Coordinates of N, CA and C in Angstrom, one line a residue:
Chain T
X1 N 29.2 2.7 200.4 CA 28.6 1.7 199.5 C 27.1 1.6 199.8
X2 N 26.4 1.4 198.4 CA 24.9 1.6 199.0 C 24.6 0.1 198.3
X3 N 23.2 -0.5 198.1 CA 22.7 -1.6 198.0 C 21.9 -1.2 196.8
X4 N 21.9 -1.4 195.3 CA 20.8 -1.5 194.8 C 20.3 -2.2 193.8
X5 N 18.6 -2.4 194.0 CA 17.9 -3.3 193.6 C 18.1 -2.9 191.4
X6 N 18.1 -4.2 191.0 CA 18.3 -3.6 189.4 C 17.6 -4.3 188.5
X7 N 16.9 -3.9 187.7 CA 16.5 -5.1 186.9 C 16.4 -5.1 185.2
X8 N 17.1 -5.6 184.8 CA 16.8 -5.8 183.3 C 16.1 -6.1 182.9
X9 N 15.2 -5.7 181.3 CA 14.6 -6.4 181.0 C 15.2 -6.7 179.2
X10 N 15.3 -7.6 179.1 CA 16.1 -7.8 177.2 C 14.8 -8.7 176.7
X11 N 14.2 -7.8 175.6 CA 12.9 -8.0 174.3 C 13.4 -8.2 173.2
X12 N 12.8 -8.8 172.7 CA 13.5 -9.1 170.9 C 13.1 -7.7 170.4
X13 N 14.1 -7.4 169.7 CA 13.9 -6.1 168.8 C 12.5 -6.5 168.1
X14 N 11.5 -5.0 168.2 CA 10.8 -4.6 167.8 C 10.9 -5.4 165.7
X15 N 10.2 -5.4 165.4 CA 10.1 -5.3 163.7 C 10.7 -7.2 163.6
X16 N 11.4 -7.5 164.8 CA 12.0 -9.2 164.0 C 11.0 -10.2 165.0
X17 N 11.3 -11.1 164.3 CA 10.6 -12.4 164.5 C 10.9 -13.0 166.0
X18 N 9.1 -13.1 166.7 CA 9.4 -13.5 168.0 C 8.8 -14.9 168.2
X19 N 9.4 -16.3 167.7 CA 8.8 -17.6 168.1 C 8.3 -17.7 169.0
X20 N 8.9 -17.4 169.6 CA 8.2 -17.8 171.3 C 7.1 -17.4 171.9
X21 N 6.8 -15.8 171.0 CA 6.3 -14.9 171.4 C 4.4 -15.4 170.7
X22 N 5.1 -15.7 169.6 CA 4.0 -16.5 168.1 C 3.1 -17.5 169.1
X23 N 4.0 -18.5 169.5 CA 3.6 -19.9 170.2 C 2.9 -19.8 171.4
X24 N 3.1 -18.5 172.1 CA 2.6 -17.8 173.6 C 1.2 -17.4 173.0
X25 N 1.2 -16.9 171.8 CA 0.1 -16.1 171.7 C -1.5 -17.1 170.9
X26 N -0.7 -18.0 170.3 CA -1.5 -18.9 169.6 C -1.8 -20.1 170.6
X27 N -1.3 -20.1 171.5 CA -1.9 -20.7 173.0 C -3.1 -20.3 173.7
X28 N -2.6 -19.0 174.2 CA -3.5 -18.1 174.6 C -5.0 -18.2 173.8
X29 N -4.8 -17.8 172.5 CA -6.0 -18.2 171.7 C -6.8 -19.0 172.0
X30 N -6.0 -20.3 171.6 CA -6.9 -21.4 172.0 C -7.2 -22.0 173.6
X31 N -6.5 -21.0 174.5 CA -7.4 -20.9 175.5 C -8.8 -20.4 175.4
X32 N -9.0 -19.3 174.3 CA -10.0 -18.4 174.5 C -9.9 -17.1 175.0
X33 N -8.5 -17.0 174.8 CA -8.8 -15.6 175.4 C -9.1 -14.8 174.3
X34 N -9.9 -13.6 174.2 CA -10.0 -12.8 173.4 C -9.2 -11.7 173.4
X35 N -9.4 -10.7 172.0 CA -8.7 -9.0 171.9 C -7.2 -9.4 172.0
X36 N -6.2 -10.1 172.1 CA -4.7 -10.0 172.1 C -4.3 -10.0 171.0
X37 N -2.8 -9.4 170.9 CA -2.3 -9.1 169.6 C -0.7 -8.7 170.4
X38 N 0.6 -8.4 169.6 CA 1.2 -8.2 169.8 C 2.0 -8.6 171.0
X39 N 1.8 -10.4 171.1 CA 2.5 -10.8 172.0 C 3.9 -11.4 172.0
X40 N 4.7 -10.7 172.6 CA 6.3 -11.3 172.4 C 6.7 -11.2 173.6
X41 N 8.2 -12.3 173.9 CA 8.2 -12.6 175.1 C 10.1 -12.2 175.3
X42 N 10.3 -11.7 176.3 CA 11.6 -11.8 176.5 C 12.3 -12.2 177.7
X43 N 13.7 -11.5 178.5 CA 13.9 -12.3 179.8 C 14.1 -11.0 180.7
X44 N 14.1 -11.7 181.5 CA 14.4 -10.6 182.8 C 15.7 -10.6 184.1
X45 N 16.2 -9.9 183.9 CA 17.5 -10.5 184.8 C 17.2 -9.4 186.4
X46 N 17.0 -10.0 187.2 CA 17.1 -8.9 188.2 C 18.5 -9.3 189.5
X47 N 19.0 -8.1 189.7 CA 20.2 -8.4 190.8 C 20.6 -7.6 191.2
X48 N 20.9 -7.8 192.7 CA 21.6 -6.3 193.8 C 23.0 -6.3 193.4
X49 N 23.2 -5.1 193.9 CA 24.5 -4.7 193.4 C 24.7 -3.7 194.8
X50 N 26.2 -3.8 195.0 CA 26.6 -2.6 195.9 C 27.7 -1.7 195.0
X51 N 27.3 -0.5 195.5 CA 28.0 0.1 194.7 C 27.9 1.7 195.5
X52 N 29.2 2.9 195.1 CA 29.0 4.1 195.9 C 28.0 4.8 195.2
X53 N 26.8 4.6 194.0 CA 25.9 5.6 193.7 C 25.5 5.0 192.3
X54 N 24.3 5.5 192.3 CA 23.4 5.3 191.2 C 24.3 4.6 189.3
X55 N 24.6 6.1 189.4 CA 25.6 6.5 187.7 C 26.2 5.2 188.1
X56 N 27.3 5.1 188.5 CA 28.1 3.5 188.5 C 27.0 2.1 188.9
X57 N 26.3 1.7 188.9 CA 25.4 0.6 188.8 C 24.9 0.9 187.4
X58 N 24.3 2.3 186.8 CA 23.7 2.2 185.6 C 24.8 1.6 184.8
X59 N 26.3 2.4 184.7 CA 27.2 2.3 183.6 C 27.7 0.5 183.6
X60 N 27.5 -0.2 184.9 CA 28.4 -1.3 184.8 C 27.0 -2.1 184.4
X61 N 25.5 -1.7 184.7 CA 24.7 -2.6 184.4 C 24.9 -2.7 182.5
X62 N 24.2 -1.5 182.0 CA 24.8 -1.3 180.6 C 26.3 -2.1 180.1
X63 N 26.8 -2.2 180.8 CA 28.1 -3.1 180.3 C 27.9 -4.3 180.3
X64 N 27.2 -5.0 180.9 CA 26.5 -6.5 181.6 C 26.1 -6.8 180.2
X65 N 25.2 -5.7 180.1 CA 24.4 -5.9 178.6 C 24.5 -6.1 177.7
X66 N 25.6 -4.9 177.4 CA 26.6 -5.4 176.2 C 27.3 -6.7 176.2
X67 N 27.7 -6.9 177.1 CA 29.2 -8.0 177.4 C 28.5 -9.5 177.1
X68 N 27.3 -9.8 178.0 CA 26.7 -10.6 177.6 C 24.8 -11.0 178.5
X69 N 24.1 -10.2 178.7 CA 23.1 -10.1 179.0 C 22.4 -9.9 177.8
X70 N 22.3 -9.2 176.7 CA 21.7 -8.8 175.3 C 22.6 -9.1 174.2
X71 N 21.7 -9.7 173.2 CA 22.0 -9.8 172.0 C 22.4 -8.6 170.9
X72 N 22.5 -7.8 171.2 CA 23.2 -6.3 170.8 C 22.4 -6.3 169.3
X73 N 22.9 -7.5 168.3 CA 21.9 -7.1 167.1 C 20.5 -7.4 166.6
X74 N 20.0 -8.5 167.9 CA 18.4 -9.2 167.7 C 17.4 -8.7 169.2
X75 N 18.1 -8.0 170.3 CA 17.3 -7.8 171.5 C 17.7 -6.1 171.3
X76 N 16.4 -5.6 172.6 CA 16.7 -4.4 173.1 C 16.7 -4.8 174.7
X77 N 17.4 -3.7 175.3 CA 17.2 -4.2 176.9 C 17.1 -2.7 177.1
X78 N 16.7 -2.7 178.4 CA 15.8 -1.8 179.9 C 16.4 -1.9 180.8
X79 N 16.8 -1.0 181.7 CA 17.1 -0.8 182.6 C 16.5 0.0 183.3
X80 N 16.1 -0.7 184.9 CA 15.5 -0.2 186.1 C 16.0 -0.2 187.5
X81 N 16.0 1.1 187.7 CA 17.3 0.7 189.3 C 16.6 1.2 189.8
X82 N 16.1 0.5 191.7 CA 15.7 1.5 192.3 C 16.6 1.3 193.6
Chain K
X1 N -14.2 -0.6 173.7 CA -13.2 -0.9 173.7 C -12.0 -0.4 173.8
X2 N -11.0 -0.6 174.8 CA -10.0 0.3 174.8 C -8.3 -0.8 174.4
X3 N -7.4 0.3 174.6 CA -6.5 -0.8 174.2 C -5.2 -0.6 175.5
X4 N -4.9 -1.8 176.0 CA -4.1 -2.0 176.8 C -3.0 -2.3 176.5
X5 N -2.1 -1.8 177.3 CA -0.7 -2.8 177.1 C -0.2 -3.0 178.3
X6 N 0.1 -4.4 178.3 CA 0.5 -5.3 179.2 C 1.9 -5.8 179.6
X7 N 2.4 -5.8 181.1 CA 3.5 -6.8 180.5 C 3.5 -7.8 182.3
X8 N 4.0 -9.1 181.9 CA 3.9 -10.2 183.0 C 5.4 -10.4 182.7
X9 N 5.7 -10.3 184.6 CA 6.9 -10.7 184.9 C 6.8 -12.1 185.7
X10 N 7.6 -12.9 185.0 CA 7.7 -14.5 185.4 C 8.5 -14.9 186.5
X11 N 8.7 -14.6 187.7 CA 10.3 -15.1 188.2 C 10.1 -16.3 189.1
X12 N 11.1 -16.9 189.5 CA 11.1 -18.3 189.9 C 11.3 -17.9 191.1
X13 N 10.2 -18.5 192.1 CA 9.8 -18.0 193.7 C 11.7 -18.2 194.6
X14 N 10.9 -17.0 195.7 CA 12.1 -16.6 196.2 C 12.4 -17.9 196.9
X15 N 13.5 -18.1 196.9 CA 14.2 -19.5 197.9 C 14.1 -20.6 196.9
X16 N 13.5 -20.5 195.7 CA 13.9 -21.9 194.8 C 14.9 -21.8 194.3
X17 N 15.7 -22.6 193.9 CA 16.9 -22.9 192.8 C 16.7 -21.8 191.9
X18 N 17.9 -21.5 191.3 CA 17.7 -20.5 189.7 C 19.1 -20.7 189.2
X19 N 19.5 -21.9 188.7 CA 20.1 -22.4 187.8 C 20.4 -21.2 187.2
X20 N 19.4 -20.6 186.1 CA 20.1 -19.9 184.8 C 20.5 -18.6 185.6
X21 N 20.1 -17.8 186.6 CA 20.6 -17.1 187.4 C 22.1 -16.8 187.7
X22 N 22.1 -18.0 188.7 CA 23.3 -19.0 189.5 C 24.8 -18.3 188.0
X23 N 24.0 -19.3 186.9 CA 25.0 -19.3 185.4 C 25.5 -17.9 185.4
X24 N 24.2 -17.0 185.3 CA 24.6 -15.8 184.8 C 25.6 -14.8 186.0
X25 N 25.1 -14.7 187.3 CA 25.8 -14.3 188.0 C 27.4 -15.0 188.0
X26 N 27.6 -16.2 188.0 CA 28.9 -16.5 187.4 C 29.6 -15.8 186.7
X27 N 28.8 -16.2 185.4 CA 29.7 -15.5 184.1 C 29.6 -13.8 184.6
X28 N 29.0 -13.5 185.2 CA 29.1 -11.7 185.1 C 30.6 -11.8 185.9
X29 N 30.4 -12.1 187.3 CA 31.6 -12.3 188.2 C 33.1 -12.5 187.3
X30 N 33.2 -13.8 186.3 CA 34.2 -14.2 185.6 C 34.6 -12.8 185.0
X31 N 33.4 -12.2 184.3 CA 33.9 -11.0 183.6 C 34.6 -9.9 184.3
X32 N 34.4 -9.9 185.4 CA 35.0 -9.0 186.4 C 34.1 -8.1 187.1
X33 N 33.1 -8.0 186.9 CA 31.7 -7.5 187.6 C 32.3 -7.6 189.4
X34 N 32.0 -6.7 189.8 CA 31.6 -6.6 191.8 C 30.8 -6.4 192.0
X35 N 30.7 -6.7 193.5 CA 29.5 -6.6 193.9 C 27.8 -7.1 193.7
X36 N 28.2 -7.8 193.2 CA 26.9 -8.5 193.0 C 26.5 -9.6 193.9
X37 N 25.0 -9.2 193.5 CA 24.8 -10.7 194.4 C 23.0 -11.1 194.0
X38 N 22.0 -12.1 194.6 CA 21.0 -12.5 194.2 C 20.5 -12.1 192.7
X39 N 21.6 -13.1 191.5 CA 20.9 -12.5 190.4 C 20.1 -13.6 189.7
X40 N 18.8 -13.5 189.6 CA 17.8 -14.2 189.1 C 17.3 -14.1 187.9
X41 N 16.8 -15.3 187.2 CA 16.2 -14.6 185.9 C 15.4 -15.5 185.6
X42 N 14.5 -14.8 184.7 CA 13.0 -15.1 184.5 C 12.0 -14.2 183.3
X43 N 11.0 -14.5 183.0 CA 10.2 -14.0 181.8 C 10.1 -13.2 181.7
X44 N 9.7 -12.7 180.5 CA 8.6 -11.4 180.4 C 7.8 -11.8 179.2
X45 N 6.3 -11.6 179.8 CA 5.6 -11.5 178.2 C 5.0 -10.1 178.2
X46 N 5.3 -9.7 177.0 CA 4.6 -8.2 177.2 C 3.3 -8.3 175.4
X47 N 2.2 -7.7 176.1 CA 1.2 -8.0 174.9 C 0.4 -6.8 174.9
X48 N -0.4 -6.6 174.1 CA -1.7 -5.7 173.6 C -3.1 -6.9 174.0
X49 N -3.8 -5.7 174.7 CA -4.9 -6.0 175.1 C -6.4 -5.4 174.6
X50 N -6.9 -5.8 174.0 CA -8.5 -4.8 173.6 C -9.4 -5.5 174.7
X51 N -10.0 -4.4 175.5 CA -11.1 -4.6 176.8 C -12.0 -3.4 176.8
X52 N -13.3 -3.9 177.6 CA -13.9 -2.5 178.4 C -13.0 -1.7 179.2
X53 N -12.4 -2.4 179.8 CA -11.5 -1.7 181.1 C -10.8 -2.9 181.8
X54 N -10.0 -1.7 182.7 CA -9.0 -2.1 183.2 C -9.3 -3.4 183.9
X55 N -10.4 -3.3 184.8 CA -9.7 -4.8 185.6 C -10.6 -6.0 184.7
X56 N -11.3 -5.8 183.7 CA -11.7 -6.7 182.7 C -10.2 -7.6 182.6
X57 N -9.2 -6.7 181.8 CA -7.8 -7.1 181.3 C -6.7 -7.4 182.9
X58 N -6.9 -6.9 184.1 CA -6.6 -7.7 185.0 C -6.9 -9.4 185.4
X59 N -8.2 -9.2 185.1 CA -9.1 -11.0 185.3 C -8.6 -11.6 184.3
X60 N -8.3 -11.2 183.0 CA -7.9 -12.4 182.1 C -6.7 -12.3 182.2
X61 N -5.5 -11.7 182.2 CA -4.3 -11.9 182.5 C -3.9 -12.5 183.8
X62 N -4.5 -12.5 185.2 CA -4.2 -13.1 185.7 C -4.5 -14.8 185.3
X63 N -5.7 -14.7 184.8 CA -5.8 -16.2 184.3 C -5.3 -17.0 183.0
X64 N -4.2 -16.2 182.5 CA -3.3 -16.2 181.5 C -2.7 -16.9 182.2
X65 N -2.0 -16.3 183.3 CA -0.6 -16.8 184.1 C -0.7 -18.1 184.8
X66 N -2.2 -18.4 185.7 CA -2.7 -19.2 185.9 C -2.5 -20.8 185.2
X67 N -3.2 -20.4 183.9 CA -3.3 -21.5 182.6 C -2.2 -21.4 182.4
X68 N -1.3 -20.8 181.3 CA -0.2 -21.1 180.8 C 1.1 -20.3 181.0
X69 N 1.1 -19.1 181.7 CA 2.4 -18.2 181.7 C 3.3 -18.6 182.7
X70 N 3.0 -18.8 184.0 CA 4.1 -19.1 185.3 C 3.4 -20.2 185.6
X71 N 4.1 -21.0 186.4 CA 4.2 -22.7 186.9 C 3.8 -22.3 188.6
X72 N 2.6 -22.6 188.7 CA 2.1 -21.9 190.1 C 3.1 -22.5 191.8
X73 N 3.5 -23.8 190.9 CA 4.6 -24.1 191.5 C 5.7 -23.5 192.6
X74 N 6.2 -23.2 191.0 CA 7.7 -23.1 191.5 C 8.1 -21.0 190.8
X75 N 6.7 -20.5 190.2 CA 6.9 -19.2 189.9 C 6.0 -18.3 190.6
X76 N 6.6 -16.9 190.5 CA 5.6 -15.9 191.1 C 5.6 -15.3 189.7
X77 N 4.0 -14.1 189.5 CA 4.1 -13.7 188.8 C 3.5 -12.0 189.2
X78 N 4.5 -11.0 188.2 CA 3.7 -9.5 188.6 C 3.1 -8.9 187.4
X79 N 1.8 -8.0 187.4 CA 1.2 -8.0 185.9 C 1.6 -6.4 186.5
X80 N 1.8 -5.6 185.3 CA 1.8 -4.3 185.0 C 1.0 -4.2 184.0
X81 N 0.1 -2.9 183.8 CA -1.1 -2.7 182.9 C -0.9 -1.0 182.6
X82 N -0.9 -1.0 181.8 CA -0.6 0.6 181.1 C -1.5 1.2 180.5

């Protein structure tokens, strides 16, 4: 059994509508910040896992995701294992 | 002018509470997930940047996070710049 570090990242699908992302960036604005565009916001799930090797943490993370970490028809998710 | 792409990861400092975490590691467990353990969750804003350069778009995203992205509180934040 090895120890590893993992971390998801689940983004609203590209092309659909990101409130959150609208409200972050029209803030920002009126901070002053300048040059931004294309700000959308999503979540991040990070967690260790033991497991005998890489491939089985990817496959069961991808399952997480499906199962209930991502919205399958409104998010995309990422996966990072190190 | 160049154009950046950004992304800020939000997570709730190490040793605080993480409720929605806590939730999620639950429900993974209930699903029948092993091996798990410290699963945490937290933001992501990921954006477009127009700058001279790079650490131009480091100073104002740090002071993004500062102002409005993480709660200096009770968050840490990590900026990736591409």
């Amino acid at each position: 059994m090895k120890f590893f570090k993992v971390r998801v990242i689940v983004m609203p699908r590209e092309g659909l509508l990101d409130p959150q992302g609208k409200t972050v960036e029209q803030s920002l604005k009126k901070l002053g910040f300048k040059g931004l565009s294309d700000v959308r916001m999503g979540k991040v799930i990070s967690l260790k896992m033991a497991a005998e090797n890489r491939s089985k943490v990817e496959d069961a993370v991808k399952d997480m995701c499906r199962k209930l970490l991502a919205n399958p028809v409104t998010e995309d998710y990422f996966i990072e294992i190190d």
